[in-house]
Coordinates of C-alpha atoms in Angstrom, one line a residue:
X193 CA 65.6 -37.9 -19.7
X194 CA 63.6 -40.3 -18.3
X195 CA 64.0 -44.1 -19.1
X196 CA 62.5 -47.0 -17.4
X197 CA 65.4 -49.6 -16.6
X198 CA 63.2 -52.6 -17.4
X199 CA 62.8 -51.0 -21.6
X200 CA 66.9 -50.3 -21.4
X201 CA 67.3 -54.1 -20.9
X202 CA 65.4 -54.7 -23.7
X203 CA 68.0 -53.4 -25.6
X204 CA 70.9 -54.4 -23.7
X205 CA 70.8 -56.0 -20.6
X206 CA 74.7 -56.3 -18.7
X207 CA 74.7 -58.4 -16.0
X208 CA 75.3 -56.0 -13.4
X209 CA 72.4 -54.8 -10.6
X210 CA 70.6 -51.5 -10.3
X211 CA 72.9 -49.8 -8.0
X212 CA 76.3 -50.8 -10.5
X213 CA 74.3 -50.1 -13.6
X214 CA 73.4 -46.0 -12.1
X215 CA 76.8 -45.5 -10.9
X216 CA 78.4 -46.5 -13.9
X217 CA 76.5 -44.1 -15.6
X218 CA 77.4 -41.6 -13.8
X219 CA 80.7 -42.1 -13.7
X220 CA 81.2 -41.6 -17.9
X221 CA 78.9 -38.7 -17.6
X222 CA 75.2 -39.2 -17.9
X223 CA 74.6 -37.7 -14.4
X224 CA 71.7 -39.9 -12.7
X225 CA 69.5 -37.6 -10.6
X226 CA 67.1 -39.6 -9.5
X227 CA 66.4 -43.2 -9.4
X228 CA 62.6 -44.1 -8.7
X229 CA 60.2 -47.0 -8.1
X230 CA 57.6 -47.3 -10.8
X231 CA 54.6 -48.8 -8.6
X232 CA 54.1 -48.6 -4.6
X233 CA 54.8 -51.4 -2.5
X234 CA 52.1 -53.6 -2.6
X235 CA 51.1 -57.7 -2.8
X236 CA 48.5 -59.8 -3.3
X237 CA 47.1 -57.9 -6.3
X238 CA 45.9 -60.6 -9.2
X239 CA 44.3 -59.7 -11.9
X240 CA 40.6 -60.3 -12.4
X241 CA 37.8 -60.3 -14.5
X242 CA 34.3 -59.1 -13.6
X243 CA 31.6 -61.7 -14.0
X244 CA 28.6 -59.6 -13.5
X245 CA 26.8 -56.3 -11.7
X246 CA 24.2 -55.4 -10.0
X247 CA 22.4 -52.8 -7.9
X248 CA 23.3 -52.4 -4.5
X249 CA 20.6 -52.9 -2.9
X250 CA 21.0 -49.6 -0.3
X251 CA 23.3 -47.7 -1.5
X252 CA 22.4 -46.0 -5.5
X253 CA 26.5 -45.5 -6.0
X254 CA 27.6 -48.5 -4.7
X255 CA 27.2 -52.2 -7.2
X256 CA 28.0 -55.6 -6.0
X257 CA 29.9 -57.6 -8.1
X258 CA 31.1 -61.3 -8.9
X259 CA 34.9 -60.9 -9.7
X260 CA 36.7 -64.4 -11.1
X261 CA 40.3 -64.3 -10.7
X262 CA 40.6 -68.1 -12.6
X263 CA 40.0 -70.4 -9.8
X264 CA 36.8 -69.2 -7.5
X265 CA 34.7 -66.2 -7.8
X266 CA 34.2 -63.9 -5.4
X267 CA 31.6 -61.0 -3.9
X268 CA 32.9 -57.6 -4.1
X269 CA 31.1 -54.0 -3.4
X270 CA 32.2 -51.5 -5.8
X271 CA 31.1 -47.6 -6.1
X272 CA 33.6 -47.4 -9.4
X273 CA 31.9 -45.9 -12.5
X274 CA 33.2 -47.8 -14.9
X275 CA 32.8 -51.2 -13.1
X276 CA 31.3 -53.5 -15.7
X277 CA 30.9 -57.3 -16.6
X278 CA 34.1 -58.1 -18.7
X279 CA 35.9 -55.7 -17.6
X280 CA 39.4 -57.1 -16.7
X281 CA 41.0 -54.6 -13.6
X282 CA 43.7 -54.9 -10.9
X283 CA 42.1 -57.7 -7.6
X284 CA 43.0 -57.0 -4.0
X285 CA 42.0 -60.5 -2.4
X286 CA 41.6 -60.2 1.2
X287 CA 45.4 -60.7 2.9
X288 CA 46.2 -57.7 0.2
X289 CA 49.2 -55.6 0.7
X290 CA 48.2 -52.3 -0.4
X291 CA 50.4 -48.9 -0.2
X292 CA 50.0 -47.0 3.1
X293 CA 50.5 -50.0 5.5
X294 CA 46.8 -51.0 4.4
X295 CA 45.9 -54.4 4.2
X296 CA 42.3 -55.9 2.4
X297 CA 40.0 -57.9 4.8
X298 CA 36.9 -59.0 4.4
X299 CA 34.1 -57.0 5.0
X300 CA 30.5 -55.3 4.7
X301 CA 29.3 -52.1 3.1
X302 CA 25.9 -50.9 3.7
X303 CA 24.6 -54.7 4.9
X304 CA 27.0 -56.5 1.6
X305 CA 29.3 -58.6 2.6
X306 CA 32.6 -57.5 0.4
X307 CA 35.8 -60.2 -0.6
X308 CA 38.5 -58.1 -1.4
X309 CA 39.0 -54.8 -3.8
X310 CA 38.9 -53.2 -7.1
X311 CA 41.5 -51.0 -7.5
X312 CA 42.7 -48.1 -9.7
X313 CA 45.7 -46.4 -10.6
X314 CA 46.3 -44.1 -7.5
X315 CA 45.3 -47.0 -4.6
X316 CA 48.5 -48.6 -6.6
X317 CA 50.4 -45.7 -7.0
X318 CA 51.0 -46.8 -10.6
X319 CA 49.6 -43.5 -11.9
X320 CA 47.3 -40.9 -11.5
X321 CA 43.9 -41.1 -13.0
X322 CA 41.3 -41.7 -9.5
X323 CA 38.6 -41.3 -11.6
X324 CA 37.1 -45.2 -11.9
X325 CA 38.8 -48.3 -11.9
X326 CA 42.1 -49.3 -13.9
X327 CA 41.5 -51.4 -16.9
X328 CA 43.2 -53.5 -17.9
X329 CA 43.7 -55.1 -21.8
X330 CA 41.2 -57.8 -23.0
X331 CA 43.5 -60.4 -23.0
X332 CA 45.8 -59.9 -19.5
X333 CA 45.9 -63.2 -18.1
X334 CA 43.1 -63.5 -15.2
X335 CA 44.4 -65.1 -12.1
X336 CA 48.5 -63.8 -13.2
X337 CA 50.2 -61.6 -9.7
X338 CA 49.6 -58.0 -11.0
X339 CA 52.9 -56.8 -10.8
X340 CA 54.4 -59.3 -13.0
X341 CA 51.8 -58.6 -15.4
X342 CA 53.1 -55.1 -15.5
X343 CA 56.7 -55.6 -14.7
X344 CA 56.3 -53.1 -11.9
X345 CA 59.3 -54.5 -10.0
X346 CA 61.1 -51.6 -12.2
X347 CA 62.6 -48.1 -11.5
X348 CA 62.5 -45.3 -13.3
X349 CA 66.3 -43.3 -14.1
X350 CA 66.6 -40.2 -14.3
X351 CA 69.7 -38.9 -15.9
X352 CA 70.9 -34.9 -16.4
X353 CA 72.6 -34.7 -19.8
X354 CA 74.8 -31.9 -20.5
X355 CA 74.1 -30.3 -23.8
X356 CA 76.0 -31.4 -26.2
X357 CA 74.9 -34.9 -25.4
X358 CA 71.7 -35.2 -27.7
X359 CA 72.2 -39.0 -28.5
X360 CA 71.7 -40.3 -25.5
X361 CA 68.2 -38.2 -25.7
X362 CA 66.6 -42.0 -26.7
X363 CA 66.9 -45.9 -25.4
X364 CA 68.3 -46.0 -28.8
X365 CA 71.3 -44.1 -27.3
X366 CA 71.9 -45.3 -23.8
X367 CA 71.8 -48.5 -25.1
X368 CA 75.3 -47.8 -27.2
X369 CA 77.0 -46.3 -24.2
X370 CA 75.9 -49.0 -21.9
X371 CA 77.0 -51.6 -25.0
X372 CA 80.6 -49.5 -24.3
X373 CA 80.3 -48.9 -21.1
X374 CA 80.7 -52.9 -20.6
X375 CA 80.9 -54.3 -23.7
X376 CA 78.0 -56.2 -23.6
X377 CA 75.8 -56.7 -27.0
X378 CA 73.3 -54.2 -28.7
X379 CA 70.2 -56.2 -30.0
X380 CA 69.6 -55.5 -33.0
X381 CA 67.3 -53.3 -34.0
X382 CA 65.6 -54.1 -37.6
X383 CA 62.9 -52.0 -38.9
X384 CA 61.9 -53.2 -42.0
X385 CA 60.0 -50.4 -45.0
X386 CA 55.8 -50.3 -44.5
X387 CA 55.6 -50.8 -48.1
X388 CA 52.8 -48.6 -49.7
X389 CA 49.2 -49.5 -50.4
X390 CA 47.9 -46.4 -52.2
X391 CA 49.4 -43.6 -54.2
X392 CA 48.2 -41.0 -52.1
X393 CA 51.0 -38.0 -51.4
X394 CA 50.6 -34.1 -50.7
X395 CA 53.8 -31.8 -51.9
X396 CA 56.9 -30.7 -50.1
X397 CA 58.1 -27.5 -50.7
X398 CA 61.4 -26.3 -48.8
X399 CA 61.4 -22.9 -49.3
X400 CA 64.7 -22.9 -46.3
X401 CA 66.9 -25.7 -47.0
X402 CA 69.6 -25.1 -44.5
X403 CA 67.2 -24.9 -41.8
X404 CA 64.9 -27.5 -42.8
X405 CA 68.0 -29.9 -45.0
X406 CA 65.7 -33.2 -44.7
X407 CA 61.5 -33.7 -44.2
X408 CA 59.5 -36.9 -44.7
X409 CA 55.8 -36.9 -45.3
X410 CA 53.8 -39.3 -45.4
X411 CA 50.0 -39.9 -45.8
X412 CA 47.8 -42.8 -43.6
X413 CA 44.4 -43.6 -44.5
X414 CA 41.8 -44.1 -42.5
X415 CA 42.7 -44.4 -39.1
X416 CA 41.0 -45.3 -36.1
X417 CA 41.9 -43.0 -32.9
X418 CA 38.7 -44.7 -31.2
X419 CA 41.3 -48.0 -30.8
X420 CA 43.4 -46.9 -27.4
X421 CA 46.8 -47.5 -26.6
X422 CA 48.3 -50.6 -25.7
X423 CA 49.0 -50.8 -21.9
X424 CA 52.6 -51.4 -22.6
X425 CA 53.2 -48.5 -24.4
X426 CA 51.0 -46.4 -22.1
X427 CA 53.3 -47.8 -19.3
X428 CA 56.5 -46.9 -20.9
X429 CA 55.7 -43.9 -21.6
X430 CA 54.0 -42.9 -17.8
X431 CA 57.7 -44.1 -16.5
X432 CA 59.2 -41.5 -18.9
X433 CA 57.4 -39.0 -17.4
X434 CA 55.0 -38.6 -20.6
X435 CA 51.0 -39.1 -20.1
X436 CA 49.5 -41.2 -23.0
X437 CA 47.1 -38.7 -24.8
X438 CA 45.3 -40.5 -27.8
X439 CA 47.3 -43.9 -30.0
X440 CA 48.6 -42.0 -32.4
X441 CA 50.1 -38.8 -30.3
X442 CA 51.3 -41.8 -27.9
X443 CA 53.0 -43.6 -31.0
X444 CA 55.1 -40.3 -32.1
X445 CA 55.9 -39.6 -28.5
X446 CA 57.2 -43.5 -28.6
X447 CA 59.3 -43.4 -31.0
X448 CA 61.0 -40.2 -29.8
X449 CA 61.8 -41.9 -26.7
X450 CA 62.7 -45.1 -29.1
X451 CA 64.9 -43.7 -31.3
X452 CA 65.6 -40.0 -30.2
X453 CA 63.6 -38.8 -33.6
X454 CA 60.4 -35.9 -32.7
X455 CA 57.4 -37.1 -35.1
X456 CA 54.4 -35.2 -35.8
X457 CA 50.7 -36.1 -36.9
X458 CA 49.0 -34.1 -38.8
X459 CA 45.3 -34.2 -39.5
X460 CA 45.7 -34.3 -43.6
X461 CA 41.9 -32.9 -43.7
X462 CA 43.3 -29.7 -42.5
X463 CA 46.3 -29.4 -44.7
X464 CA 45.0 -26.8 -47.8
X465 CA 47.4 -28.5 -50.5
X466 CA 50.6 -29.1 -50.0
X467 CA 53.7 -28.6 -46.8
X468 CA 55.4 -25.8 -47.3
X469 CA 58.7 -25.3 -45.2
X470 CA 59.3 -21.8 -44.5
X471 CA 60.4 -18.8 -42.7
X472 CA 57.7 -16.8 -41.1
X473 CA 56.3 -13.7 -42.0
X474 CA 57.4 -11.5 -39.3
X475 CA 54.2 -10.6 -36.8
X476 CA 52.3 -14.0 -38.7
X477 CA 49.9 -14.9 -36.0
X478 CA 49.7 -19.0 -35.0
X479 CA 47.4 -19.9 -32.3
X480 CA 49.4 -23.3 -30.3
X481 CA 47.8 -26.7 -29.5
X482 CA 48.1 -25.0 -25.8
X483 CA 45.7 -22.4 -27.3
X484 CA 48.7 -19.5 -26.3
X485 CA 48.6 -17.0 -29.3
X486 CA 52.0 -15.9 -30.7
X487 CA 53.1 -12.7 -33.1
X488 CA 56.2 -15.2 -35.1
X489 CA 59.3 -13.5 -36.1
X490 CA 60.7 -13.4 -40.0
X491 CA 64.0 -15.6 -38.0
X492 CA 61.2 -18.1 -36.8
X493 CA 61.4 -22.0 -39.3
X494 CA 57.5 -22.9 -39.9
X495 CA 55.6 -25.7 -41.7
X496 CA 53.2 -24.5 -43.4
X497 CA 50.4 -25.4 -45.9
X498 CA 49.5 -23.1 -48.8
X499 CA 47.2 -20.7 -46.4
X500 CA 48.6 -20.9 -43.4
X501 CA 51.4 -21.6 -41.0
X502 CA 50.6 -24.9 -39.0
X503 CA 53.7 -25.7 -36.4
X504 CA 56.8 -24.0 -35.1
X505 CA 58.9 -26.2 -36.6
X506 CA 60.4 -28.5 -34.2
X507 CA 58.3 -27.4 -31.4
X508 CA 54.9 -27.4 -31.0
X509 CA 52.1 -27.6 -33.6
X510 CA 49.8 -24.8 -34.1
X511 CA 45.7 -25.3 -33.4
X512 CA 44.9 -26.9 -36.7
X513 CA 47.7 -29.1 -36.7
X514 CA 46.4 -32.2 -34.3
X515 CA 44.9 -34.6 -34.8
X516 CA 40.8 -35.4 -33.2
X517 CA 38.5 -38.0 -32.2
X518 CA 37.1 -37.5 -35.5
X519 CA 40.6 -37.3 -37.2
X520 CA 40.3 -39.9 -40.4
X521 CA 43.7 -39.6 -41.9
X522 CA 46.8 -38.8 -40.8
X523 CA 50.0 -37.1 -41.9
X524 CA 53.3 -38.0 -40.3
X525 CA 55.7 -35.5 -40.2
X526 CA 59.5 -36.9 -39.7
X527 CA 61.9 -34.2 -40.2
X528 CA 65.8 -32.7 -39.3
X529 CA 65.9 -29.5 -38.3
X530 CA 69.7 -27.2 -38.6
X531 CA 70.3 -26.7 -34.6
X532 CA 71.7 -23.8 -35.0
X533 CA 68.1 -22.6 -36.6
X534 CA 66.0 -23.9 -33.7
X535 CA 69.0 -22.5 -30.9
X536 CA 67.0 -20.6 -28.5
X537 CA 63.3 -20.3 -30.4
X538 CA 60.9 -22.2 -28.1
X539 CA 62.3 -20.3 -24.9
X540 CA 61.9 -17.3 -27.3
X541 CA 58.0 -17.8 -27.5
X542 CA 58.1 -19.1 -23.5
X543 CA 58.3 -22.6 -24.6
X544 CA 59.9 -25.7 -23.7
X545 CA 58.7 -28.8 -25.6
X546 CA 60.3 -32.7 -25.6
X547 CA 61.3 -32.1 -29.3
X548 CA 62.5 -28.9 -28.8
X549 CA 64.6 -29.9 -26.6
X550 CA 66.1 -32.2 -28.2
X551 CA 66.4 -30.4 -31.9
X552 CA 68.5 -27.9 -29.8
X553 CA 70.7 -30.8 -29.1
X554 CA 71.2 -32.2 -32.3
X555 CA 69.2 -34.7 -33.8
X556 CA 70.7 -37.4 -35.9
X557 CA 70.4 -36.2 -39.6
X558 CA 69.6 -40.1 -41.0
X559 CA 67.5 -40.9 -38.8
X560 CA 64.3 -39.1 -40.2
X561 CA 63.4 -42.4 -42.4
X562 CA 64.4 -45.0 -39.7
X563 CA 61.5 -43.2 -37.8
X564 CA 59.1 -42.5 -40.1
X565 CA 58.8 -46.3 -41.1
X566 CA 58.4 -47.5 -37.2
X567 CA 56.4 -45.1 -36.4
X568 CA 54.4 -46.5 -39.3
X569 CA 54.6 -50.0 -38.5
X570 CA 53.3 -48.9 -34.9
X571 CA 50.0 -47.1 -36.1
X572 CA 49.1 -49.6 -38.9
X573 CA 49.0 -52.0 -35.6
X574 CA 47.0 -50.0 -32.8
X575 CA 44.8 -47.9 -35.4
X576 CA 45.0 -49.4 -38.4
X577 CA 44.3 -47.4 -41.5
X578 CA 46.8 -47.8 -45.0
X579 CA 50.1 -45.9 -45.8
X580 CA 51.2 -44.7 -48.7
X581 CA 54.6 -43.8 -50.4
X582 CA 57.2 -41.6 -48.4
X583 CA 57.4 -38.9 -49.9
X584 CA 61.1 -36.7 -48.7
X585 CA 62.9 -33.9 -50.2
X586 CA 66.4 -33.1 -48.9
X587 CA 69.3 -30.8 -49.2
X588 CA 72.5 -32.7 -49.4
X589 CA 75.3 -29.5 -49.3
X590 CA 73.0 -28.5 -46.0
X591 CA 73.4 -31.4 -44.2
X592 CA 75.9 -31.8 -41.8
X593 CA 79.8 -34.0 -42.8
X594 CA 82.2 -34.6 -40.3
X595 CA 85.5 -35.4 -42.3
X596 CA 87.0 -38.0 -41.0
X597 CA 90.0 -37.7 -37.7
X598 CA 93.2 -39.0 -37.3
X599 CA 93.9 -40.6 -34.1
X600 CA 97.0 -40.8 -32.9
X601 CA 98.9 -42.9 -30.3
X602 CA 101.6 -41.1 -28.6
X603 CA 98.4 -38.2 -28.7
X604 CA 96.6 -40.3 -26.1
X605 CA 99.0 -41.1 -23.8
X606 CA 99.7 -37.6 -23.5
X607 CA 96.8 -35.7 -23.0
X608 CA 95.6 -39.1 -20.5
X609 CA 98.5 -39.4 -18.7
X610 CA 98.5 -43.5 -19.7
X611 CA 99.7 -45.8 -22.3
X612 CA 96.2 -47.4 -24.0
X613 CA 96.3 -50.3 -26.4
X614 CA 95.6 -50.2 -30.3
X615 CA 93.1 -53.4 -29.7
X616 CA 91.2 -51.0 -26.5
X617 CA 91.4 -48.4 -28.8
X618 CA 89.6 -49.6 -31.7
X619 CA 87.0 -51.1 -29.5
X620 CA 86.3 -48.8 -27.0
X621 CA 85.4 -46.7 -30.2
X622 CA 83.5 -49.0 -32.3
X623 CA 81.3 -50.0 -29.9
X624 CA 80.4 -46.4 -29.8
X625 CA 79.3 -46.7 -33.6
X626 CA 82.8 -45.2 -35.3
X627 CA 84.6 -46.5 -37.6
X628 CA 87.9 -46.9 -36.8
X629 CA 90.9 -47.6 -39.8
X630 CA 94.6 -48.5 -38.7
X631 CA 97.0 -46.3 -40.6
X632 CA 100.0 -47.8 -39.2
X633 CA 102.9 -46.1 -37.1
X634 CA 100.3 -45.9 -34.1
X635 CA 97.9 -44.1 -36.3
X636 CA 93.9 -45.0 -36.7
X637 CA 91.5 -43.3 -39.2
X638 CA 88.3 -42.3 -37.3
X639 CA 85.0 -41.6 -39.1
X640 CA 82.4 -40.2 -37.1
X641 CA 78.5 -41.5 -37.3
X642 CA 75.9 -39.2 -37.8
X643 CA 74.5 -39.3 -34.4
X644 CA 77.5 -38.1 -32.6
X645 CA 77.3 -34.5 -33.2
X646 CA 80.1 -33.1 -30.6
X647 CA 82.6 -35.4 -32.3
X648 CA 84.9 -33.4 -35.0
X649 CA 88.2 -32.6 -33.2
X650 CA 90.8 -35.4 -32.1
X651 CA 90.4 -34.2 -29.1
X652 CA 86.5 -35.2 -28.6
X653 CA 88.2 -38.8 -29.7
X654 CA 90.8 -38.7 -26.7
X655 CA 87.6 -37.4 -24.6
X656 CA 85.7 -40.3 -25.4
X657 CA 88.3 -43.0 -24.5
X658 CA 89.0 -41.4 -21.1
X659 CA 85.6 -41.5 -20.6

């Protein structure tokens, strides 16, 4: 998993250097594979605003632009196809140093003086789009330092997790770990329920409750997919190695990274009737979002409507499941799929997705509603619309549960070869979200939260203390 160090530090911010943080993560079993800058080395670049443009007198593809840095106006010759009045862009002023040891100097382009350079993502190594200028938000503060504006003095940290630590495939999970490592406070993150403003629902029928013990859905009407994803979200996704697609898909990916819950947004118009969560019929055909047609097996869980399969559950949607520029209404899905039911399914179809990676390692069985509310709030803020009530189908008997575990002081000392004070035992386990109740005589009863599906025995608790 890749994540932005700055993003993690908005959740928990121990007063240690990047090097120290990376070393400690590896020491507790979250091995850091790579640490890379999120942008190239450059200086002298500010947020600029294009005030006006006119055709270059000697070149069809060049425009002569007047560009403001809030205190002065500069003439800059630019050949980007998207340059236009009112656009805010990264503006490399005279004397700026760009990646590749490239220094900006006053120049003449086809006989017209140019005082600086308007930049694309690739020229500053802040993305892969070289089709035109990097477009900044309308409220970007003109004249401010571009590095500071986007928080580019950041690093993308990649960790290699063992299969049992799916709880750390999110910023929330990593923050919990870092908080426990350093005894640092994790910022409270309240997610308020979004009140329904209309009463439309689609019926949900779960025919395979052992494979899908919990399924939530919500209709969101009148969204506007022409609205762009906010740059702060695009940047957090980019630094986590996820490409921005459109505002709806970006929100579902963002919440997955933030909380650890995969989500899917269906085009409501493509759903015939309601949702049926069922096992596939043998050799049932499904064309996936990537255009590849698969013949499904009967052991594969699918999300279907009343006429056809729409998606391989927890893996990938079908061609009729995704949103498009013409989408007006959404059906937002948030579900818990059983780890065993999904294990190996993606690979058996030649697939591997961020969702399948998480479901195969385990997703918190009680996270779906929280993620649904978070995604709903973000969607309403970014693409507008109105949310209906959340409909939930749940089979409590099929949800995972762990009985409280008895933890003994003498077993800790026997297995770790060291003495650990009772206060330290309680402090360390509580910081990881476990409930600890003293039973007397050097014993504790420990309740395991739903996000720690890898803990079921006393030795698991002792391993946590040893880490």
